[in-house]
Tab-separated table of C-alpha atoms in Angstrom:
chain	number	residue	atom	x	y	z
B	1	UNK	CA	-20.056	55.461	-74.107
B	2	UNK	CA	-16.912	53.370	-73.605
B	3	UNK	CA	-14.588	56.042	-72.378
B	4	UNK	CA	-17.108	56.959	-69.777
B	5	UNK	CA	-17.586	53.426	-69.269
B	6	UNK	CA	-14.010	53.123	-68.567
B	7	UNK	CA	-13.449	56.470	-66.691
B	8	UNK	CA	-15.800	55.202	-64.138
B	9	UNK	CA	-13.984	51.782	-63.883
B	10	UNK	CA	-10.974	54.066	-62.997
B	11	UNK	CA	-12.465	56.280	-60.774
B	12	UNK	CA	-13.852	52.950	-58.885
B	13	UNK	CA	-10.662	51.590	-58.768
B	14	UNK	CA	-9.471	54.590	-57.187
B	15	UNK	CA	-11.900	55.380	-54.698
B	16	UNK	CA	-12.223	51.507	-53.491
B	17	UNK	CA	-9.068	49.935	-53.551
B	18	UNK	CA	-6.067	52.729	-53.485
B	19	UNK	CA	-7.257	53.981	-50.093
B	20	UNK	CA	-6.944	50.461	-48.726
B	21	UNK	CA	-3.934	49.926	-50.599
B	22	UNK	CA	-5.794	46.584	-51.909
B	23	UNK	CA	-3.726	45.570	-54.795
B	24	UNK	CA	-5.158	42.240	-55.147
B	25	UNK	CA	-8.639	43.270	-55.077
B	26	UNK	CA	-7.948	45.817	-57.927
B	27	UNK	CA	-5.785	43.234	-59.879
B	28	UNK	CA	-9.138	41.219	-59.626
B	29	UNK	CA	-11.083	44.347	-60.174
B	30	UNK	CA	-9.283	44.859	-63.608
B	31	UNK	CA	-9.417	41.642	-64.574
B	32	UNK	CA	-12.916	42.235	-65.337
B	33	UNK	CA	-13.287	45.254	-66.157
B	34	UNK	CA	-13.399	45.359	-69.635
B	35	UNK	CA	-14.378	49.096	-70.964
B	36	UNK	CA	-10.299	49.681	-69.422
B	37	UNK	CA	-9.057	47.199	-71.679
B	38	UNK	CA	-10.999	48.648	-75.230
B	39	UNK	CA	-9.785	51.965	-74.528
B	40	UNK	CA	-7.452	52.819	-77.189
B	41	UNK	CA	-9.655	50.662	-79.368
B	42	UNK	CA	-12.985	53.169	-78.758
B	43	UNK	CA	-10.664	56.188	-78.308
B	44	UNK	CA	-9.599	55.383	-81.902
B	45	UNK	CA	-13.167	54.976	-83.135
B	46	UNK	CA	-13.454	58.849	-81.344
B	47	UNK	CA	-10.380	59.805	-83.138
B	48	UNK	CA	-11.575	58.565	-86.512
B	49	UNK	CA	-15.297	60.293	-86.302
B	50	UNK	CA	-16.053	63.513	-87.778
B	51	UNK	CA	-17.107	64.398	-84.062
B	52	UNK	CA	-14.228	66.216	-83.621
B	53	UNK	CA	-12.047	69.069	-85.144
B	54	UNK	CA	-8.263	68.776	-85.900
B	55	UNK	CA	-7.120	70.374	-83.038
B	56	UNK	CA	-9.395	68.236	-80.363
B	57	UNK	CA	-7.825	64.972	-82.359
B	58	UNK	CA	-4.270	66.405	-81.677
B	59	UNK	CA	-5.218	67.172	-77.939
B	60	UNK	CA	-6.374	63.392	-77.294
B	61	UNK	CA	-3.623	62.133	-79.618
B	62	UNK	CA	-3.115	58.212	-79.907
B	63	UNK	CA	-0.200	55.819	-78.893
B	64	UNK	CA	2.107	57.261	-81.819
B	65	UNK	CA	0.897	61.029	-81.057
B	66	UNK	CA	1.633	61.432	-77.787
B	67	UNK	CA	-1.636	63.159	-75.796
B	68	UNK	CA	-3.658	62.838	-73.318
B	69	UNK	CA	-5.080	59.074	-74.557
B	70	UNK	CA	-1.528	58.002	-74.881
B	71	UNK	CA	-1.013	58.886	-71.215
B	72	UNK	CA	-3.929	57.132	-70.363
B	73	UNK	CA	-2.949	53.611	-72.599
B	74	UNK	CA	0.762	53.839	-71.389
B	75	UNK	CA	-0.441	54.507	-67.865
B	76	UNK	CA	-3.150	51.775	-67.515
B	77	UNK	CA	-0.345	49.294	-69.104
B	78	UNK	CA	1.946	50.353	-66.326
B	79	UNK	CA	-0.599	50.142	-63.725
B	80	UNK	CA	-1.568	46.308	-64.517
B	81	UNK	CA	1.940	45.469	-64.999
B	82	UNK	CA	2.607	46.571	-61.895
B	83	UNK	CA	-0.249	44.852	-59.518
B	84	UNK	CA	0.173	41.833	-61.732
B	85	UNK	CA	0.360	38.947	-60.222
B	86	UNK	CA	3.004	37.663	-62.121
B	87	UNK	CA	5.331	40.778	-60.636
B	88	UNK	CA	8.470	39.329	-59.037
B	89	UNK	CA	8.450	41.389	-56.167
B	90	UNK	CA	4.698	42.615	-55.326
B	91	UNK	CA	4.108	44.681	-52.118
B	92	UNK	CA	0.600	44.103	-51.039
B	93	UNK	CA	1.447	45.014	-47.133
């Protein structure tokens, strides 16, 4: 329920703020979203079920098995680095 959860936070976050180009308001937006931030954590929880088969678990993979839920935890990190207020040089023309 917490990847869907969090799938819909992204899909929100795309569909309100990118078409703007409102940076600040999804910086904000993240900041409280908090299904984004427990994704590797319930991915994990997926990962370790008996839910899946082998070759699902390799297709999601983790942060040391590259897959699709490592692209999504290095992505997000980049994303939130990158609208972070704390960025030296953020473009929110």
């Amino acid at each position: 329920a917490g990847l869907v959860k969090a799938r819909v936070e992204l899909e929100t976050a795309s569909n309100t703020f990118l078409p703007k180009k409102n940076y600040k308001g999804m910086r904000e937006y993240f900041l409280t979203s908090s299904n984004m931030e427990k994704y590797e954590e319930n991915a994990n929880v997926l990962l370790a079920s008996k839910q899946l088969d082998a070759e699902s678990k390799k297709d999601i993979g983790t942060i040391r098995r590259y897959g699709v839920g490592a692209d999504v935890i290095i992505m997000y990190g980049g994303l939130k680095s990158e609208i972070d207020e704390e960025n030296e040089a953020p473009d929110y023309s």
